[in-house]
Amino acid sequence: MIERMHDRQIPRTTTEQLSLFNFVFGVGHTKIKSDLFEQIVSIENLFFAWERFCKGKRKRQDVMLYERYLEDHLFSLQEELVSGTYVHSPYEPFTIYDPKQRLIHKACVKDRVVHQAIVNIIEPLFEKRFIHDSYSCRVGKGTHVAVRRLQTFLRREGKNNTKTVYALKCDVRKFFASVSHEVLLHQLSQSIDCIKTMALIKGIIQSYSTSHGTGIPLGNLTSQLFANVYLHELDWYVKQTLRTAHYLRYCDDFVLLVPSIAEGMRLADNVDLFLQERLRIQLHPYKVCVRTVKQGVDFLGYRVLEHAVILRTGTKKRVIENINAENVSSYLGVCQHANTYDLQRQLKHFV
């Protein structure tokens, strides 16, 4: 594993490439129509948002209480949105371990219905702009599709283990906590030509911060979409300016295939400079590495090789420690996407 060094000199050409990126990203860039707000606050969309939101949650106490007077709540919510009196409520923080500690901020039911209503309308409009190889929180994508795609890249570049190929793996440092509200709002405003919609979105973004003007909460549905919007500029930069063919990203984790260690570190420096100058975030200095793909690429809980996908040791250990009759189906689903025949036989005893 090669760790990125802080004292590495960043190539001057990268700054010049930023102006080219501005041109590439702006070509054919048209704003989304201005009647979005009416679509978002329509009672039909609010009821649709409710149905999508409460799927799998109807037995939760806060959801049951809201549903008891559902029509009253949704018509009242629509009135607040239309009149401009809607204000996002405070969050309820709690901690999960998956496997590392994460602080989640849970919005109340009313706010989560609003989040869903917004996503219902604007997500399809942004979706068609995203690159193919962005896999987080998108219909038809996900972790397993990303892993299969990475394996396809390894086979294509490795030419059946006859060519030495390296994988550059990167992770953005404290991504959700570091998202700049100013940058995110600017990105959204470049696409959304609707003052009321932008005001509603701005209220949601500014309802949370880790420091002044920074951070989006883990737990919001809108945060998943905003993360893809925020890092879409990175995707374009890597694909169009750095001209990297084999690149894929899942949220703030991404992999590039490169011909050498030196080229991998050069690209890491370029990407880090771009992130700092353009998006006000940075790569995690201890999670940037270049290694030969014959060693396998650690990605999304798996070790991916040309002709095999293996559960990482830590993932396998968590499966064995946490397995029970209630979650066995989920863990079997994880295992079915890897070479885990013996482990699956063990887990089926819990069915």
Short mmCIF file of C-alpha atoms in Angstrom, two decimals:
data_model
loop_
_atom_site.label_atom_id
_atom_site.label_comp_id
_atom_site.label_asym_id
_atom_site.label_seq_id
_atom_site.Cartn_x
_atom_site.Cartn_y
_atom_site.Cartn_z
CA MET A 1 0.00 0.00 0.00
CA ILE A 2 1.32 3.43 -0.96
CA GLU A 3 0.19 6.28 1.27
CA ARG A 4 -0.05 9.77 -0.13
CA MET A 5 2.66 12.15 1.05
CA HIS A 6 1.71 15.71 2.05
CA ASP A 7 4.92 17.24 0.75
CA ARG A 8 4.41 15.98 -2.79
CA GLN A 9 4.53 18.86 -5.29
CA ILE A 10 1.24 19.26 -7.13
CA PRO A 11 1.68 19.65 -10.89
CA ARG A 12 1.05 23.18 -12.12
CA THR A 13 -0.91 21.89 -15.10
CA THR A 14 -3.78 20.88 -12.82
CA THR A 15 -4.72 24.52 -12.13
CA GLU A 16 -4.76 25.16 -15.86
CA GLN A 17 -7.06 22.17 -16.30
CA LEU A 18 -9.66 23.76 -14.02
CA SER A 19 -10.46 26.41 -16.62
CA LEU A 20 -10.95 23.67 -19.20
CA PHE A 21 -13.29 21.92 -16.77
CA ASN A 22 -15.37 25.08 -16.44
CA PHE A 23 -15.84 25.04 -20.19
CA VAL A 24 -16.64 21.33 -20.42
CA PHE A 25 -19.08 21.39 -17.50
CA GLY A 26 -20.93 24.39 -18.88
CA VAL A 27 -21.49 23.13 -22.43
CA GLY A 28 -25.16 22.40 -23.09
CA HIS A 29 -26.03 23.17 -19.48
CA THR A 30 -29.70 24.25 -19.41
CA LYS A 31 -31.67 25.13 -16.31
CA ILE A 32 -34.57 23.01 -15.10
CA LYS A 33 -38.00 24.52 -15.76
CA SER A 34 -39.34 27.04 -13.26
CA ASP A 35 -42.64 25.37 -12.24
CA LEU A 36 -40.92 22.89 -9.92
CA PHE A 37 -42.36 24.38 -6.75
CA GLU A 38 -45.95 23.82 -7.86
CA GLN A 39 -45.09 20.19 -8.60
CA ILE A 40 -43.35 19.70 -5.25
CA VAL A 41 -46.17 21.15 -3.12
CA SER A 42 -49.07 19.60 -5.04
CA ILE A 43 -51.24 17.47 -2.79
CA GLU A 44 -50.80 14.55 -5.19
CA ASN A 45 -47.03 14.70 -4.78
CA LEU A 46 -47.30 15.02 -1.00
CA PHE A 47 -49.45 11.88 -0.81
CA PHE A 48 -47.03 10.09 -3.15
CA ALA A 49 -44.15 11.26 -0.98
CA TRP A 50 -45.92 9.86 2.07
CA GLU A 51 -46.37 6.45 0.44
CA ARG A 52 -42.72 6.29 -0.57
CA PHE A 53 -41.50 7.54 2.79
CA CYS A 54 -43.53 5.21 5.00
CA LYS A 55 -42.74 2.03 3.08
CA GLY A 56 -41.35 -0.38 5.67
CA LYS A 57 -41.85 2.15 8.48
CA ARG A 58 -45.58 1.96 9.22
CA LYS A 59 -45.11 0.15 12.55
CA ARG A 60 -42.92 2.91 13.97
CA GLN A 61 -44.63 4.99 16.60
CA ASP A 62 -43.94 8.42 15.09
CA VAL A 63 -45.15 7.23 11.68
CA MET A 64 -48.34 5.71 13.14
CA LEU A 65 -49.11 8.94 15.00
CA TYR A 66 -48.69 11.00 11.83
CA GLU A 67 -50.78 8.57 9.78
CA ARG A 68 -53.67 8.69 12.27
CA TYR A 69 -54.60 12.15 10.95
CA LEU A 70 -52.79 11.86 7.64
CA GLU A 71 -55.05 14.02 5.48
CA ASP A 72 -55.12 16.81 8.03
CA HIS A 73 -51.34 16.70 8.35
CA LEU A 74 -50.66 16.72 4.61
CA PHE A 75 -53.13 19.49 3.78
CA SER A 76 -51.72 21.54 6.65
CA LEU A 77 -48.19 20.87 5.38
CA GLN A 78 -49.19 21.97 1.89
CA GLU A 79 -50.58 25.21 3.30
CA GLU A 80 -47.32 25.89 5.15
CA LEU A 81 -45.27 25.22 2.02
CA VAL A 82 -47.43 27.37 -0.25
CA SER A 83 -47.58 30.27 2.22
CA GLY A 84 -43.85 30.12 2.92
CA THR A 85 -44.32 29.54 6.65
CA TYR A 86 -42.80 26.04 6.66
CA VAL A 87 -39.71 25.81 8.86
CA HIS A 88 -37.56 22.70 9.23
CA SER A 89 -37.63 21.22 12.76
CA PRO A 90 -34.54 20.30 14.82
CA TYR A 91 -32.93 16.89 14.34
CA GLU A 92 -32.78 13.94 16.72
CA PRO A 93 -29.17 12.66 16.82
CA PHE A 94 -28.24 9.04 17.48
CA THR A 95 -25.20 6.85 16.89
CA ILE A 96 -24.84 3.67 14.85
CA TYR A 97 -21.86 1.35 14.35
CA ASP A 98 -21.64 0.15 10.74
CA PRO A 99 -18.90 -0.93 11.49
CA LYS A 100 -17.35 2.39 12.47
CA GLN A 101 -19.17 4.91 14.61
CA ARG A 102 -21.46 7.25 12.68
CA LEU A 103 -23.59 10.06 14.05
CA ILE A 104 -27.01 10.07 12.36
CA HIS A 105 -29.40 13.02 12.52
CA LYS A 106 -33.05 12.03 12.20
CA ALA A 107 -35.62 14.56 11.03
CA CYS A 108 -39.24 14.42 12.19
CA VAL A 109 -41.87 12.71 10.02
CA LYS A 110 -43.22 15.96 8.56
CA ASP A 111 -39.77 17.06 7.44
CA ARG A 112 -38.99 13.66 5.94
CA VAL A 113 -42.18 13.86 3.88
CA VAL A 114 -40.96 17.22 2.56
CA HIS A 115 -37.56 15.70 1.76
CA GLN A 116 -39.25 12.91 -0.18
CA ALA A 117 -41.54 15.35 -2.00
CA ILE A 118 -38.53 17.36 -3.19
CA VAL A 119 -36.59 14.28 -4.25
CA ASN A 120 -39.63 12.94 -6.14
CA ILE A 121 -39.52 15.93 -8.46
CA ILE A 122 -35.89 17.00 -8.81
CA GLU A 123 -34.05 13.67 -8.64
CA PRO A 124 -35.15 12.45 -12.11
CA LEU A 125 -34.00 15.75 -13.59
CA PHE A 126 -30.51 15.46 -12.08
CA GLU A 127 -30.31 11.71 -12.64
CA LYS A 128 -29.97 12.01 -16.41
CA ARG A 129 -26.94 14.29 -15.95
CA PHE A 130 -24.94 11.93 -13.73
CA ILE A 131 -22.23 9.75 -15.23
CA HIS A 132 -22.91 6.04 -15.67
CA ASP A 133 -20.29 4.95 -13.14
CA SER A 134 -21.70 6.74 -10.09
CA TYR A 135 -23.38 4.06 -7.97
CA SER A 136 -24.58 5.48 -4.65
CA CYS A 137 -28.32 5.86 -4.00
CA ARG A 138 -29.42 5.56 -7.62
CA VAL A 139 -32.09 3.33 -9.12
CA GLY A 140 -30.53 0.29 -10.77
CA LYS A 141 -27.13 0.95 -9.18
CA GLY A 142 -25.87 0.17 -5.66
CA THR A 143 -22.93 -1.62 -4.06
CA HIS A 144 -23.23 -4.95 -5.86
CA VAL A 145 -23.54 -3.38 -9.31
CA ALA A 146 -20.50 -1.23 -8.50
CA VAL A 147 -18.47 -4.28 -7.46
CA ARG A 148 -19.39 -6.14 -10.67
CA ARG A 149 -18.49 -3.09 -12.74
CA LEU A 150 -15.10 -2.83 -11.01
CA GLN A 151 -14.45 -6.49 -11.75
CA THR A 152 -15.29 -5.85 -15.41
CA PHE A 153 -12.74 -3.02 -15.43
CA LEU A 154 -10.09 -5.29 -13.89
CA ARG A 155 -10.64 -7.97 -16.52
CA ARG A 156 -10.63 -5.46 -19.34
CA GLU A 157 -7.41 -3.76 -18.27
CA GLY A 158 -5.63 -6.82 -16.84
CA LYS A 159 -6.17 -8.84 -20.03
CA ASN A 160 -6.62 -12.10 -18.15
CA ASN A 161 -3.79 -11.44 -15.69
CA THR A 162 -1.25 -10.83 -18.47
CA LYS A 163 -0.85 -7.09 -17.84
CA THR A 164 0.17 -5.31 -14.64
CA VAL A 165 -2.48 -2.81 -13.63
CA TYR A 166 -2.73 -0.65 -10.53
CA ALA A 167 -5.77 0.65 -8.67
CA LEU A 168 -5.82 4.10 -7.11
CA LYS A 169 -8.35 4.08 -4.28
CA CYS A 170 -9.41 7.33 -2.60
CA ASP A 171 -11.76 8.51 0.10
CA VAL A 172 -12.90 12.06 0.81
CA ARG A 173 -12.11 13.14 4.35
CA LYS A 174 -15.27 13.58 6.47
CA PHE A 175 -17.30 14.21 3.35
CA PHE A 176 -20.80 14.82 4.71
CA ALA A 177 -19.47 16.98 7.54
CA SER A 178 -17.37 19.03 5.08
CA VAL A 179 -19.89 19.86 2.34
CA SER A 180 -19.97 23.61 1.81
CA HIS A 181 -23.50 25.04 1.84
CA GLU A 182 -22.38 27.86 -0.44
CA VAL A 183 -20.90 25.52 -3.04
CA LEU A 184 -23.87 23.14 -2.92
CA LEU A 185 -26.44 25.92 -3.26
CA HIS A 186 -24.50 27.37 -6.18
CA GLN A 187 -24.44 23.98 -7.91
CA LEU A 188 -28.19 23.54 -7.43
CA SER A 189 -28.98 27.09 -8.53
CA GLN A 190 -27.07 26.51 -11.76
CA SER A 191 -29.68 23.89 -12.64
CA ILE A 192 -32.88 24.94 -10.85
CA ASP A 193 -34.52 28.08 -12.21
CA CYS A 194 -37.17 28.40 -9.51
CA ILE A 195 -36.80 30.89 -6.66
CA LYS A 196 -39.34 29.20 -4.37
CA THR A 197 -37.82 25.75 -4.86
CA MET A 198 -34.35 27.08 -4.13
CA ALA A 199 -35.65 28.84 -1.00
CA LEU A 200 -37.19 25.58 0.23
CA ILE A 201 -33.99 23.64 -0.49
CA LYS A 202 -31.88 26.34 1.15
CA GLY A 203 -33.95 26.04 4.32
CA ILE A 204 -33.32 22.29 4.44
CA ILE A 205 -29.59 22.63 3.77
CA GLN A 206 -29.20 25.34 6.40
CA SER A 207 -31.23 23.38 8.97
CA TYR A 208 -28.02 21.53 9.85
CA SER A 209 -24.34 22.35 10.09
CA THR A 210 -21.22 20.91 11.69
CA SER A 211 -19.62 24.34 11.61
CA HIS A 212 -20.75 27.64 10.12
CA GLY A 213 -22.03 27.01 6.60
CA THR A 214 -20.71 23.44 6.41
CA GLY A 215 -22.15 19.94 6.58
CA ILE A 216 -25.21 17.95 5.52
CA PRO A 217 -26.75 15.34 7.83
CA LEU A 218 -26.32 11.61 7.47
CA GLY A 219 -29.90 10.39 7.56
CA ASN A 220 -31.65 12.86 5.25
CA LEU A 221 -32.92 11.51 1.94
CA THR A 222 -31.99 14.84 0.40
CA SER A 223 -28.39 14.40 1.57
CA GLN A 224 -28.04 11.33 -0.65
CA LEU A 225 -29.07 13.29 -3.72
CA PHE A 226 -27.07 16.36 -2.73
CA ALA A 227 -23.95 14.20 -2.30
CA ASN A 228 -24.24 13.01 -5.89
CA VAL A 229 -24.84 16.56 -7.13
CA TYR A 230 -21.84 17.82 -5.14
CA LEU A 231 -19.44 15.17 -6.44
CA HIS A 232 -20.76 15.23 -9.99
CA GLU A 233 -18.17 17.93 -10.69
CA LEU A 234 -15.47 15.52 -9.54
CA ASP A 235 -16.84 12.86 -11.89
CA TRP A 236 -16.67 15.22 -14.85
CA TYR A 237 -13.20 16.39 -13.91
CA VAL A 238 -11.83 12.85 -13.73
CA LYS A 239 -13.55 11.70 -16.91
CA GLN A 240 -13.20 14.78 -19.11
CA THR A 241 -10.08 16.58 -17.89
CA LEU A 242 -7.91 13.78 -16.52
CA ARG A 243 -9.27 11.52 -19.29
CA THR A 244 -9.47 8.48 -17.03
CA ALA A 245 -11.50 5.73 -18.69
CA HIS A 246 -11.75 3.29 -15.79
CA TYR A 247 -13.20 5.27 -12.90
CA LEU A 248 -16.13 4.56 -10.63
CA ARG A 249 -17.48 6.17 -7.51
CA TYR A 250 -19.77 5.14 -4.67
CA CYS A 251 -20.57 8.26 -2.65
CA ASP A 252 -17.17 9.57 -1.45
CA ASP A 253 -15.22 6.36 -2.20
CA PHE A 254 -13.80 6.03 -5.69
CA VAL A 255 -11.38 3.91 -7.70
CA LEU A 256 -9.30 4.66 -10.80
CA LEU A 257 -7.26 2.10 -12.72
CA VAL A 258 -3.80 3.39 -13.64
CA PRO A 259 -0.71 2.00 -15.42
CA SER A 260 1.80 2.73 -12.64
CA ILE A 261 2.24 3.83 -9.04
CA ALA A 262 3.71 7.15 -10.18
CA GLU A 263 0.72 7.87 -12.42
CA GLY A 264 -1.65 6.95 -9.60
CA MET A 265 -0.01 9.37 -7.19
CA ARG A 266 0.05 12.10 -9.83
CA LEU A 267 -3.69 11.70 -10.38
CA ALA A 268 -4.30 11.67 -6.62
CA ASP A 269 -2.50 15.00 -6.31
CA ASN A 270 -4.51 16.47 -9.16
CA VAL A 271 -7.80 15.26 -7.70
CA ASP A 272 -6.92 16.55 -4.23
CA LEU A 273 -6.09 19.99 -5.58
CA PHE A 274 -9.32 20.06 -7.56
CA LEU A 275 -11.39 19.08 -4.53
CA GLN A 276 -9.78 21.73 -2.36
CA GLU A 277 -9.99 24.55 -4.89
CA ARG A 278 -13.37 23.76 -6.39
CA LEU A 279 -15.39 21.93 -3.73
CA ARG A 280 -13.64 22.91 -0.45
CA ILE A 281 -13.11 19.29 0.57
CA GLN A 282 -10.02 17.09 0.49
CA LEU A 283 -8.88 13.51 0.20
CA HIS A 284 -8.24 11.60 3.41
CA PRO A 285 -4.41 11.49 3.55
CA TYR A 286 -4.34 7.98 5.03
CA LYS A 287 -6.94 6.48 2.70
CA VAL A 288 -5.23 7.18 -0.60
CA CYS A 289 -3.36 4.15 -1.88
CA VAL A 290 -2.09 2.59 -5.09
CA ARG A 291 -1.65 -1.16 -5.30
CA THR A 292 -1.50 -3.78 -8.01
CA VAL A 293 -4.89 -5.24 -8.79
CA LYS A 294 -3.45 -8.75 -8.41
CA GLN A 295 -3.59 -8.07 -4.66
CA GLY A 296 -7.29 -7.32 -4.97
CA VAL A 297 -9.06 -3.99 -4.58
CA ASP A 298 -10.79 -3.37 -1.24
CA PHE A 299 -14.08 -1.76 -2.18
CA LEU A 300 -17.48 -1.60 -0.46
CA GLY A 301 -16.84 -4.48 1.92
CA TYR A 302 -15.36 -6.82 -0.68
CA ARG A 303 -11.94 -7.59 -2.07
CA VAL A 304 -12.36 -7.53 -5.84
CA LEU A 305 -10.08 -9.49 -8.17
CA GLU A 306 -10.32 -10.23 -11.88
CA HIS A 307 -11.96 -13.62 -11.43
CA ALA A 308 -13.17 -13.58 -7.83
CA VAL A 309 -14.97 -11.40 -5.31
CA ILE A 310 -14.07 -12.14 -1.69
CA LEU A 311 -15.67 -10.84 1.47
CA ARG A 312 -13.22 -8.69 3.39
CA THR A 313 -12.09 -10.26 6.65
CA GLY A 314 -13.78 -7.55 8.69
CA THR A 315 -17.06 -7.99 6.81
CA LYS A 316 -16.99 -11.76 7.29
CA LYS A 317 -16.27 -11.34 10.99
CA ARG A 318 -19.26 -8.99 11.43
CA VAL A 319 -21.52 -11.43 9.61
CA ILE A 320 -20.52 -14.31 11.89
CA GLU A 321 -20.80 -12.20 15.06
CA ASN A 322 -24.17 -10.60 14.26
CA ILE A 323 -26.06 -13.35 12.43
CA ASN A 324 -29.50 -14.33 13.75
CA ALA A 325 -32.81 -15.62 12.41
CA GLU A 326 -34.08 -12.09 11.70
CA ASN A 327 -31.16 -10.81 9.62
CA VAL A 328 -29.96 -14.02 7.98
CA SER A 329 -31.66 -13.17 4.66
CA SER A 330 -29.83 -9.84 4.47
CA TYR A 331 -26.47 -11.42 5.22
CA LEU A 332 -27.09 -14.19 2.68
CA GLY A 333 -27.75 -11.45 0.14
CA VAL A 334 -24.36 -9.91 0.92
CA CYS A 335 -22.64 -13.29 0.64
CA GLN A 336 -24.29 -14.25 -2.64
CA HIS A 337 -22.34 -11.53 -4.41
CA ALA A 338 -19.00 -13.04 -3.40
CA ASN A 339 -17.19 -16.38 -3.48
CA THR A 340 -18.57 -17.55 -0.12
CA TYR A 341 -20.00 -21.03 -0.68
CA ASP A 342 -18.84 -22.43 2.68
CA LEU A 343 -19.99 -19.37 4.61
CA GLN A 344 -23.42 -19.48 2.97
CA ARG A 345 -23.79 -23.12 4.02
CA GLN A 346 -23.08 -22.09 7.62
CA LEU A 347 -25.56 -19.22 7.52
CA LYS A 348 -28.40 -21.33 6.11
CA HIS A 349 -28.59 -23.14 9.45
CA PHE A 350 -30.22 -19.97 10.82
CA VAL A 351 -33.04 -20.00 8.24
#
